[in-house]
Short mmCIF file of C-alpha atoms and ligand atoms in Angstrom, two decimals:
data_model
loop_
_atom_site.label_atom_id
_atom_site.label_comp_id
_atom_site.label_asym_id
_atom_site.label_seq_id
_atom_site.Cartn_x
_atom_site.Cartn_y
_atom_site.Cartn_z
CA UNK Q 1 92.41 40.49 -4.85
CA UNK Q 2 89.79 37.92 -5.37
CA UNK Q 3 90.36 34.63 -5.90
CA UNK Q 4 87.29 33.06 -7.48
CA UNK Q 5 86.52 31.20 -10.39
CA UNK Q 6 84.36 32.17 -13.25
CA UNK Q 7 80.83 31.91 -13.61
CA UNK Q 8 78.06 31.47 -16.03
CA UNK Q 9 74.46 32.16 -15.95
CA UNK Q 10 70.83 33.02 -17.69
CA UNK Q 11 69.98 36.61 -17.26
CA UNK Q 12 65.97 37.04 -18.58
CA UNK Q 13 63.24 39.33 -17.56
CA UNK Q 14 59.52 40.10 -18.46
CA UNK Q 15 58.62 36.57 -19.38
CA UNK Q 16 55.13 37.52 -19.24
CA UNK Q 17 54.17 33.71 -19.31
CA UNK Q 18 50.41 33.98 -19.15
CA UNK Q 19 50.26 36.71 -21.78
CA UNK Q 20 46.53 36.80 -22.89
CA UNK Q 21 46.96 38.29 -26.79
CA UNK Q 22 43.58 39.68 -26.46
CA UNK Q 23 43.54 42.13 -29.23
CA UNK Q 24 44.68 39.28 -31.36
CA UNK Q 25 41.36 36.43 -31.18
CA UNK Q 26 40.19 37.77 -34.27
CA UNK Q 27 42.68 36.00 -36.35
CA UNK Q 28 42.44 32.55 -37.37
CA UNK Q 29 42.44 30.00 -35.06
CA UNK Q 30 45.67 28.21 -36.13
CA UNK Q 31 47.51 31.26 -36.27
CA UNK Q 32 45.94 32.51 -33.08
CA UNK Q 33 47.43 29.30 -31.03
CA UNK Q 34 51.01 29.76 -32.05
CA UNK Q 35 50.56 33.24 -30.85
CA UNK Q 36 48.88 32.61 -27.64
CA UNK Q 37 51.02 29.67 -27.15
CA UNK Q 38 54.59 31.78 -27.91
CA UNK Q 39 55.48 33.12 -24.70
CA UNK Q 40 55.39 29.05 -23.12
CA UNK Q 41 57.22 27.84 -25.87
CA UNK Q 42 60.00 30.55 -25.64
CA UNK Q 43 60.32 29.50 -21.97
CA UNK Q 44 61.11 26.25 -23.17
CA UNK Q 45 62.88 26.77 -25.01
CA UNK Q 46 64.96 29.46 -22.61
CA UNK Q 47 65.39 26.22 -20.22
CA UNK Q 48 66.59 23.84 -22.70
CA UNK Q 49 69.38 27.04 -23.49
CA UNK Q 50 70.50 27.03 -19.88
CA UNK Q 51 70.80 23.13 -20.17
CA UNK Q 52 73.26 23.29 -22.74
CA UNK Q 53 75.15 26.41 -22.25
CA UNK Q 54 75.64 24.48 -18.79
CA UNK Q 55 74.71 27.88 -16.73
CA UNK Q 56 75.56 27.91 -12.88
CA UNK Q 57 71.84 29.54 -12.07
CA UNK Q 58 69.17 31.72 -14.08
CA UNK Q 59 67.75 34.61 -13.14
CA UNK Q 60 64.00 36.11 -14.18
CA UNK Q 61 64.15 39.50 -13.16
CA UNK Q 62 60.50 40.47 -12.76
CA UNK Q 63 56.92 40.00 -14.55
CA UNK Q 64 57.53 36.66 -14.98
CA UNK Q 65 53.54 36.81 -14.78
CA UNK Q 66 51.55 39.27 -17.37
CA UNK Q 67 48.39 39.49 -14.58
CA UNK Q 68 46.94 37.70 -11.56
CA UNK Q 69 45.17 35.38 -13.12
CA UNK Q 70 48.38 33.62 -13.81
CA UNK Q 71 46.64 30.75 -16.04
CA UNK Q 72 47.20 27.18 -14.44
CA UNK Q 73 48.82 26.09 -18.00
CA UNK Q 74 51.39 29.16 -17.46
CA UNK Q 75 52.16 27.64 -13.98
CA UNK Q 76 52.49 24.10 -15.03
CA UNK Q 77 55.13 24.89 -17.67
CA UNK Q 78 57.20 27.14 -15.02
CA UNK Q 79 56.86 24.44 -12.85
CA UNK Q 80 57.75 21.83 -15.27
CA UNK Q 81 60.63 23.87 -16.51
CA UNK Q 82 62.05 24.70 -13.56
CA UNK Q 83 62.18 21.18 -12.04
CA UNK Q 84 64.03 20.12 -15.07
CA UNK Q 85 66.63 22.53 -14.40
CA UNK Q 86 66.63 21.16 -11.12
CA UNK Q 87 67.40 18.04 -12.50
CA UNK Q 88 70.90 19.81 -13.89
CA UNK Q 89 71.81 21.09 -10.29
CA UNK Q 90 71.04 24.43 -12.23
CA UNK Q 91 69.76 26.88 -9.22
CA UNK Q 92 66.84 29.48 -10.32
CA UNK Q 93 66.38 33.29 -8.62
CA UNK Q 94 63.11 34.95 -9.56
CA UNK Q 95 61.79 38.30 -8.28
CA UNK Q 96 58.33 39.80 -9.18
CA UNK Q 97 57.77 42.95 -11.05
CA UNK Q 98 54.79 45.44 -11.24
CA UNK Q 99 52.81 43.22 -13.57
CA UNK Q 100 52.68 39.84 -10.97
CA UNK Q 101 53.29 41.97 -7.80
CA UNK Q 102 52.64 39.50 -4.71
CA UNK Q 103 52.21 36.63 -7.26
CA UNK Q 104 53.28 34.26 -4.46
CA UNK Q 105 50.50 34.80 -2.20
CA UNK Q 106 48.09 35.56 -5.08
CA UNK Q 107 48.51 32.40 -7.29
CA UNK Q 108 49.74 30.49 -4.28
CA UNK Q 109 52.68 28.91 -6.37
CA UNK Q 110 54.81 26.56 -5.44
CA UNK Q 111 58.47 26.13 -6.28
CA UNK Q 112 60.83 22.62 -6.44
CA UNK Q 113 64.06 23.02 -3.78
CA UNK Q 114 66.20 24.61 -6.50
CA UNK Q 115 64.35 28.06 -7.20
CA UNK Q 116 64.86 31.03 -4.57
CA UNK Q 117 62.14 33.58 -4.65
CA UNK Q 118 62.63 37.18 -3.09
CA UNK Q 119 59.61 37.84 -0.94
CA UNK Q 120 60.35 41.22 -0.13
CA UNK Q 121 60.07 44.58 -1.04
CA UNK Q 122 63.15 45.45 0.81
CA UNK Q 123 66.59 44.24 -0.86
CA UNK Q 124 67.63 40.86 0.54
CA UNK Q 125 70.14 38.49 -1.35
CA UNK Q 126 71.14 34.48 -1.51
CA UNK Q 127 74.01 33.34 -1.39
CA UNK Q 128 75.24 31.03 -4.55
CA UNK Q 129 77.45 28.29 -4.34
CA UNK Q 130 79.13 25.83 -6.72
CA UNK Q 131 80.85 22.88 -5.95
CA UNK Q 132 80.04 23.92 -1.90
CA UNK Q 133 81.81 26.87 -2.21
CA UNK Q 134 80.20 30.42 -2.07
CA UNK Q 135 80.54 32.13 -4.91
CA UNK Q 136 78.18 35.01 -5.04
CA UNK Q 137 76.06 37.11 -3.63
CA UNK Q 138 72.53 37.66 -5.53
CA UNK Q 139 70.55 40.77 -4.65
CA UNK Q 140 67.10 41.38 -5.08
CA UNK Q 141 63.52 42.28 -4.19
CA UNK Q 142 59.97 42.00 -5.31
CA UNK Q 143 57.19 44.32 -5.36
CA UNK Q 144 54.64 43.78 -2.72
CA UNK Q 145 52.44 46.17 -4.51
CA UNK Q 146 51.66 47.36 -8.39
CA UNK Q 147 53.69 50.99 -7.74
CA UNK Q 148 57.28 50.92 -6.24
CA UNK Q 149 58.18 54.61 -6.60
CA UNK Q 150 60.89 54.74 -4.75
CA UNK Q 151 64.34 54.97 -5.53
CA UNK Q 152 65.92 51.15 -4.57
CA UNK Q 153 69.90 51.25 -5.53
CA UNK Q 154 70.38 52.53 -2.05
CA UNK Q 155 69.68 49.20 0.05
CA UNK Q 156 72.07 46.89 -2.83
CA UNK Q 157 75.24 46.30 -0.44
CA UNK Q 158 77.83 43.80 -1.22
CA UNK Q 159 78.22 41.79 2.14
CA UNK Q 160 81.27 40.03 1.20
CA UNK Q 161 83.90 41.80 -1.26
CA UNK Q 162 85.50 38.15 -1.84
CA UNK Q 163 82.21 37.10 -3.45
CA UNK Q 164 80.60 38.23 -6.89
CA UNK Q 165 77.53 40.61 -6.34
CA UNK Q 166 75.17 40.17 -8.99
CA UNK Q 167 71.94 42.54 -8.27
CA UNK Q 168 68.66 41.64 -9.75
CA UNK Q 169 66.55 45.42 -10.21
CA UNK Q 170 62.62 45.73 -12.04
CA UNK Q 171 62.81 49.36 -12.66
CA UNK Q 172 63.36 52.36 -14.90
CA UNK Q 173 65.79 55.32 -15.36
CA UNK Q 174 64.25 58.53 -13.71
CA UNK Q 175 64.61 59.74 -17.04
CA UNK Q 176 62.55 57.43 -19.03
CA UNK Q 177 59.27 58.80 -19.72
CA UNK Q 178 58.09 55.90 -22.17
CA UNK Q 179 57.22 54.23 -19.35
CA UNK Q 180 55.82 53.83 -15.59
CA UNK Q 181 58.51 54.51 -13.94
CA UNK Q 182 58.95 52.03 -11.05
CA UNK Q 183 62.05 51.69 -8.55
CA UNK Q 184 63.54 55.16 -10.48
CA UNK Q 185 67.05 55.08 -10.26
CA UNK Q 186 70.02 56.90 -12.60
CA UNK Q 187 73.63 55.70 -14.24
CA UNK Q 188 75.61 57.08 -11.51
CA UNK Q 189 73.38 55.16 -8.78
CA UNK Q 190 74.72 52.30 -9.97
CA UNK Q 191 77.67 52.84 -10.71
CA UNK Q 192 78.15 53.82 -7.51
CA UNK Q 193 77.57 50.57 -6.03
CA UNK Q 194 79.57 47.45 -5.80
CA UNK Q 195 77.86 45.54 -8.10
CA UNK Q 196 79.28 43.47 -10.66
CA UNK Q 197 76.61 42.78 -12.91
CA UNK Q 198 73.23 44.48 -12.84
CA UNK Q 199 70.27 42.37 -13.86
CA UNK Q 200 67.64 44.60 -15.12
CA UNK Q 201 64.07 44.21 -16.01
CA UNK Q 202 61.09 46.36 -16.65
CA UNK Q 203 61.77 47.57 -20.30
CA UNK Q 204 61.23 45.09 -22.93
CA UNK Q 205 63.62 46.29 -25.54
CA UNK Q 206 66.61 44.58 -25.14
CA UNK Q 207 69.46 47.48 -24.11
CA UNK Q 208 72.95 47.61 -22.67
CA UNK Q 209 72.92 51.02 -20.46
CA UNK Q 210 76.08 50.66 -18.99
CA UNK Q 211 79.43 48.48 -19.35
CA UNK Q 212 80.74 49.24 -16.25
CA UNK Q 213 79.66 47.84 -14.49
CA UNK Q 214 77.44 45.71 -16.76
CA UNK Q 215 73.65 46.95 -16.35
CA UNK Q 216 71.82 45.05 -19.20
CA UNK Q 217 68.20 44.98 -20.25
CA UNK Q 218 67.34 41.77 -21.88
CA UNK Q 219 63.97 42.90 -22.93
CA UNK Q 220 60.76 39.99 -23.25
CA UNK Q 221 62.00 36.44 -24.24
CA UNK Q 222 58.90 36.87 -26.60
CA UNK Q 223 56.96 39.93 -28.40
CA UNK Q 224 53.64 40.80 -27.31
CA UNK Q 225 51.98 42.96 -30.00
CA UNK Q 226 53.34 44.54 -33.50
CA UNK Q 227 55.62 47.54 -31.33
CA UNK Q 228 58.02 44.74 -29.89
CA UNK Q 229 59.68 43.67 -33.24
CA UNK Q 230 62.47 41.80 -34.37
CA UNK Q 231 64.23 38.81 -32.01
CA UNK Q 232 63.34 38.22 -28.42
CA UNK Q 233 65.75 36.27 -25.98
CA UNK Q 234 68.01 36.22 -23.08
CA UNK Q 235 71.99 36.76 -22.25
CA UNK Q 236 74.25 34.20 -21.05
CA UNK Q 237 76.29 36.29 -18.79
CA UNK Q 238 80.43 34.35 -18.25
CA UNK Q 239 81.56 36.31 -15.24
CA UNK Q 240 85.44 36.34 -13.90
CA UNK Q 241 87.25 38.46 -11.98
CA UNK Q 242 88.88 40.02 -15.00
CA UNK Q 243 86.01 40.41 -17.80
CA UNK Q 244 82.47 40.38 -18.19
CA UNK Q 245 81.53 38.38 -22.10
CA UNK Q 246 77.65 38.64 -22.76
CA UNK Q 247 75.56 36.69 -25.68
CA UNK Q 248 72.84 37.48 -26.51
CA UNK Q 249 70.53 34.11 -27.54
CA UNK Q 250 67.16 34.34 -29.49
CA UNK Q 251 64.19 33.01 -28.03
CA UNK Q 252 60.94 33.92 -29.81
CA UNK Q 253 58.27 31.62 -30.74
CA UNK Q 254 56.55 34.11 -33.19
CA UNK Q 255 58.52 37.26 -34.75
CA UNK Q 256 56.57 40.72 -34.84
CA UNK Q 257 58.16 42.89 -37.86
CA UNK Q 258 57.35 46.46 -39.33
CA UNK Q 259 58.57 46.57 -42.56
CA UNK Q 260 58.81 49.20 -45.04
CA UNK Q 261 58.89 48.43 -48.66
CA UNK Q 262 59.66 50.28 -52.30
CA UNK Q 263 58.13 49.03 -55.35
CA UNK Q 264 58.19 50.52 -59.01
CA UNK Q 265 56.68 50.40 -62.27
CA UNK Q 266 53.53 48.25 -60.57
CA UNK Q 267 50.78 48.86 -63.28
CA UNK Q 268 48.38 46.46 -62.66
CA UNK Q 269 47.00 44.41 -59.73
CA UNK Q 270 48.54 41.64 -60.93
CA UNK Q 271 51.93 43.08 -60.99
CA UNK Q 272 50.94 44.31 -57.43
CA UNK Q 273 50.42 40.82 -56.09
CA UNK Q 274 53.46 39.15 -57.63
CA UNK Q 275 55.89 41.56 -55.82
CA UNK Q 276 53.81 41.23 -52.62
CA UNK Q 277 54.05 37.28 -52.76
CA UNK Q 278 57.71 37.73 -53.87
CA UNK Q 279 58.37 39.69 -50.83
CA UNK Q 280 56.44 36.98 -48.43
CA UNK Q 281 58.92 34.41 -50.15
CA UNK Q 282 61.84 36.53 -49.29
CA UNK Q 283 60.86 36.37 -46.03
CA UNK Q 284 59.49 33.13 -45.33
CA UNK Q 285 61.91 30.62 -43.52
CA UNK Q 286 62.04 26.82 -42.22
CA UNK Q 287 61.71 27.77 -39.03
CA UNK Q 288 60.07 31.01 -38.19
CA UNK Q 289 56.48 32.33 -37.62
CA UNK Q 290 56.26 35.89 -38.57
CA UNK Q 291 53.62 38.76 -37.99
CA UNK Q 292 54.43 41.81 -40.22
CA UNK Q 293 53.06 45.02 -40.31
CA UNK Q 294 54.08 46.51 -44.08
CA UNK Q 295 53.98 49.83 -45.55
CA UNK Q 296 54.45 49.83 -49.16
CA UNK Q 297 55.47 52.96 -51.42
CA UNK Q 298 54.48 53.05 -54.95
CA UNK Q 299 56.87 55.21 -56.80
CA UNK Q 300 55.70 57.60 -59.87
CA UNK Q 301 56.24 55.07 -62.61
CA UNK Q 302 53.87 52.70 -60.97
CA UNK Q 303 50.17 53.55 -62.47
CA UNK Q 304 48.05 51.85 -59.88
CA UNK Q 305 46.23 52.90 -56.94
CA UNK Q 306 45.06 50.40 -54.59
CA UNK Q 307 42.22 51.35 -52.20
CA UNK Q 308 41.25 50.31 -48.63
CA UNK Q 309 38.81 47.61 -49.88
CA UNK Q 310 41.44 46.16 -52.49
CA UNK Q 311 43.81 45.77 -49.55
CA UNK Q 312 41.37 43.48 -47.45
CA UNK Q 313 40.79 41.66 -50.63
CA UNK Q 314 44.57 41.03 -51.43
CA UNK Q 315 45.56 40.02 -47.44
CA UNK Q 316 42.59 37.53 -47.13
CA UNK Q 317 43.91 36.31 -50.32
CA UNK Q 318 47.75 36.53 -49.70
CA UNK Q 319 47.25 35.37 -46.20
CA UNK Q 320 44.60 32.74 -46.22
CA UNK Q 321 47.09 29.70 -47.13
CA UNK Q 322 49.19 30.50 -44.30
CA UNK Q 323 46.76 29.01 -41.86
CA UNK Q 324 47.73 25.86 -43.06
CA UNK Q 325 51.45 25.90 -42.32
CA UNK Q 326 53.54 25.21 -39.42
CA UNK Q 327 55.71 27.98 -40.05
CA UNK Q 328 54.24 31.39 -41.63
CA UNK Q 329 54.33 34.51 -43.09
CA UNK Q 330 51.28 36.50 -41.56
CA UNK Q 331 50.76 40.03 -43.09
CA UNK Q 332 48.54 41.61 -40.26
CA UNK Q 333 48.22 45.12 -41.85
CA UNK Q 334 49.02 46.73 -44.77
CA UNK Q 335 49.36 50.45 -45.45
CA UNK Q 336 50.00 51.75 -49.52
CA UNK Q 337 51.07 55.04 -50.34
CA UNK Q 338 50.44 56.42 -46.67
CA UNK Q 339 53.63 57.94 -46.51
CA UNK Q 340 53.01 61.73 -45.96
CA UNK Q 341 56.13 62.80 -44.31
CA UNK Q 342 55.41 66.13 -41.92
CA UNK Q 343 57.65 68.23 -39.17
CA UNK Q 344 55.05 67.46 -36.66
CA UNK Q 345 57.04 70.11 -34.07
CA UNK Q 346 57.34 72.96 -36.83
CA UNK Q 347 53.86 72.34 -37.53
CA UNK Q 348 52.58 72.34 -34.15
CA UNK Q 349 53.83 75.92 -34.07
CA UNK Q 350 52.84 77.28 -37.40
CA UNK Q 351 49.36 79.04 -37.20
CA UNK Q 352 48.09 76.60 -39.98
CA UNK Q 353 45.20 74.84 -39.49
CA UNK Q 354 47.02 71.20 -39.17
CA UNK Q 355 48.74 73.31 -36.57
CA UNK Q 356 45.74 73.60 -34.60
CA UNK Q 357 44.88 70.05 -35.00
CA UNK Q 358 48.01 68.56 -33.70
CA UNK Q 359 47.88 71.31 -30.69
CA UNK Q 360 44.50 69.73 -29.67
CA UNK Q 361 45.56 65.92 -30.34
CA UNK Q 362 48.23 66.49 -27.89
CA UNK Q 363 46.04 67.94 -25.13
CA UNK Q 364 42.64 65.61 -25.41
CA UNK Q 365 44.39 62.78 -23.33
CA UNK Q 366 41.65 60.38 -23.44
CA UNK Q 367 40.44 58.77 -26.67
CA UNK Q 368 38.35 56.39 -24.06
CA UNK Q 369 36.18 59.68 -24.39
CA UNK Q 370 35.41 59.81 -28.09
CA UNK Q 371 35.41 55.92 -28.78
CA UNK Q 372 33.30 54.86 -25.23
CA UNK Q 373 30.28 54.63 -27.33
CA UNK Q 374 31.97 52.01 -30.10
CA UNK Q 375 33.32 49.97 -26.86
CA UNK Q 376 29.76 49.55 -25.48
CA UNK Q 377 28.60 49.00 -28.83
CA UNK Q 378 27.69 44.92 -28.89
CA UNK Q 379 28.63 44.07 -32.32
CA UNK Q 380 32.55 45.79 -31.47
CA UNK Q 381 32.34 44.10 -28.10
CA UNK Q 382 31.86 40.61 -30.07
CA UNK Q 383 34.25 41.12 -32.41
CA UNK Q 384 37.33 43.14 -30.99
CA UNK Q 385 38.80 42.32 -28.05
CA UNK Q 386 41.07 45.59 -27.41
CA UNK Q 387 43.49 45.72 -25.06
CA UNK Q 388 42.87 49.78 -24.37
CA UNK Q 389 46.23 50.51 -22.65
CA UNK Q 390 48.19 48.85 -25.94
CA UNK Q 391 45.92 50.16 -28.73
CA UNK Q 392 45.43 53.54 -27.25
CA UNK Q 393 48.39 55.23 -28.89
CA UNK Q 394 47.99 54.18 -32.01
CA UNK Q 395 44.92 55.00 -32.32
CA UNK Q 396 45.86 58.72 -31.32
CA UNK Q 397 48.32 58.17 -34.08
CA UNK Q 398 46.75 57.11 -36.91
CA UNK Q 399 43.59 59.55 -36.23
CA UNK Q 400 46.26 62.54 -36.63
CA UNK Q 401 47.93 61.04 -39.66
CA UNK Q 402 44.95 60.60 -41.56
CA UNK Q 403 43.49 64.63 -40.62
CA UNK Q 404 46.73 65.67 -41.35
CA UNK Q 405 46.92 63.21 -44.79
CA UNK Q 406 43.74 64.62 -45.73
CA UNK Q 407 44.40 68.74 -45.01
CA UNK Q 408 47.96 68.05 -46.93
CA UNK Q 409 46.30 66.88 -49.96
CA UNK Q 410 43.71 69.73 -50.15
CA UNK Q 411 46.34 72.36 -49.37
CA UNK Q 412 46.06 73.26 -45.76
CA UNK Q 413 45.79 77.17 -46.24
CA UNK Q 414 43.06 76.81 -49.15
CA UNK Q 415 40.23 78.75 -48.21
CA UNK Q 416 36.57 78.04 -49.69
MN1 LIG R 501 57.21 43.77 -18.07
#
């Protein structure tokens, strides 16, 4: 029976604190800043949260770099944060991921007396005390290089059953094909051990993939493009020898959204932009910045059709106020009547012609290919800054959903 009392603490992952936001210079300057700036003041603002909620320690399960550069403004504010945590006898574990793999030696960081930093790419742990008593065990490692393939749960042993064991793992499920999978590992690995609370990083959506014991996700503390929507943050984790109680606590400096949105009887322009800057109102707060991506269905009654031109007109003019306020609404793309709804996997198999198309989508895997001469291209070069790896997708995407847009509305079998 153990005999311990409870404890609290931070559990966040992925900070990505030097995040670039490349594919994003082209906006306005003011808007640009908050966005570049989001990931540092999320961090903040995640310290200032473990100051109040009074945590025992923090942890910052992996990537708590986006690249090696690791910009000296990023390190100043981990620094700076983590000393003031220091200054609430608040102890900090950090392990490094696949993105700032053998950050240590690379950025040659230094860390104030409170902040324990796994080295390793085997598992080793710390020991945690409170009040000079131990009181768990944290397990961990960090990847020495970018691919850790193999399987980790293995080397996590508890080395003293009277003590929590909290174990800190930057990996996938075996099974997730979304993404690299690094340090592979499946539900019944760690369930298997004798863990008590699994602190998990890798995937930025936030998830909870098992209750027990806990194995939690707490996905970025702050969105880095339009895919990672809606609010970013951390748990506060109250561990005791009977229950495990999670919160989950916002943390986001800027709030990506893809929103979908019905209007009727819109005859005119006019009637067009009203409901648009109704909708921006609806959505516009005290206290948040917000980057949407909308889609916007017209339904029969409305007699309007607004064209790809008209919709650069009406975001310049919707958005172009925005720049002025500290907290915004900023409508990043705009689709109208793009809806075409189509089986893609019935389609794939039919022998129509769309058919075809999405058969040869799915096997050309690189769009560097067909675009390499638009990359090299020095007005693009000057103008878009594309992250390739992000953009790539979507671009795949939206290529097939205009063909197929295009062969719907002509009738796909019409022959002439
Ligand atoms: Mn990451």
């Amino acid at each position: 029976m153990r005999d311990l009392k409870s404890i609290r603490f931070l559990h966040a992952a992925d900070l990505h604190l030097d995040s670039p936001y490349k594919g994003m210079k082209n906006l306005p300057n003011s808007i640009f800043k908050d966005i570049k700036e989001s990931t540092l003041m999320a961090f903040n603002r995640l310290i200032n949260l473990a100051i109040d909620q009074r945590v025992d320690f923090v942890l910052f399960v992996g990537d708590l770099f986006d690249q090696y550069s690791a910009s000296i403004k990023s390190r100043m504010v981990l620094k700076h944060g983590l000393e003031k945590l220091k200054e609430h006898n608040i102890q900090v574990y950090i392990s490094f991921g696949n993105h700032d793999y053998r950050m240590q030696e690379k950025a040659d960081l230094s860390f104030p007396s409170n902040t324990f930093v796994f080295t390793s790419q085997s598992v080793s742990h710390f020991v945690c005390e409170k009040h000079g008593k131990p009181l768990a065990q944290i397990s961990g490692f960090s990847y020495e290089e970018r691919d850790v393939t193999e399987k980790m749960v293995g080397q996590y042993d508890a080395k003293d059953n009277s003590l929590y064991h909290i174990a800190m793992l930057h990996g996938s499920l075996q099974s997730n094909n979304d993404h690299d999978t690094y340090a592979p590992f499946l539900l019944n690995d760690l369930k298997g051990k004798q863990v008590d609370y699994w602190a998990l990083g890798h995937i930025h959506q936030r998830q909870i993939i098992l209750d027990r014991p806990y194995a939690v996700y707490p996905g970025n503390i702050q969105g880095r493009h339009i895919k990672e929507t809606g609010k970013k943050g951390c748990y506060i984790v109250d561990l005791s020898p009977h229950q495990t109680q999670l919160s989950f606590f916002p943390l986001q400096e800027v709030m990506f959204l893809q929103k979908e949105l019905e209007l009727e009887g819109v005859n005119t322009i006019d009637d067009f932009l009203h409901a648009l800057e109704q909708y921006k109102d609806l959505l516009k707060t005290e206290h948040e910045k917000i980057f949407l991506r909308l889609t916007i269905q017209l339904d029969e009654t409305s007699q309007i059709d607004v064209n790809v031109e008209q919709i650069e007109e009406i975001l310049n003019m919707i958005n172009g106020p925005e720049e002025e306020e500290k907290y915004w609404v900023w409508i990043q793309d705009m689709k109208v009547n793009e809806d075409i709804s189509y089986n893609r996997v019935e389609l794939k198999d039919s022998n129509q012609f769309a058919g075809e198309v999405i058969k040869t989508i799915d096997e050309g895997k690189e769009v560097e290919k067909y675009i390499q001469d638009l990359l090299r291209h020095h007005t693009f070069k000057k103008h878009i800054h594309w992250n390739l790896d992000e953009v790539k997708d979507e671009i795949k995407e939206e290529a097939e959903r205009l063909i197929i847009k295009e062969l719907m509305k002509n009738g796909d079998d019409h022959a002439d």
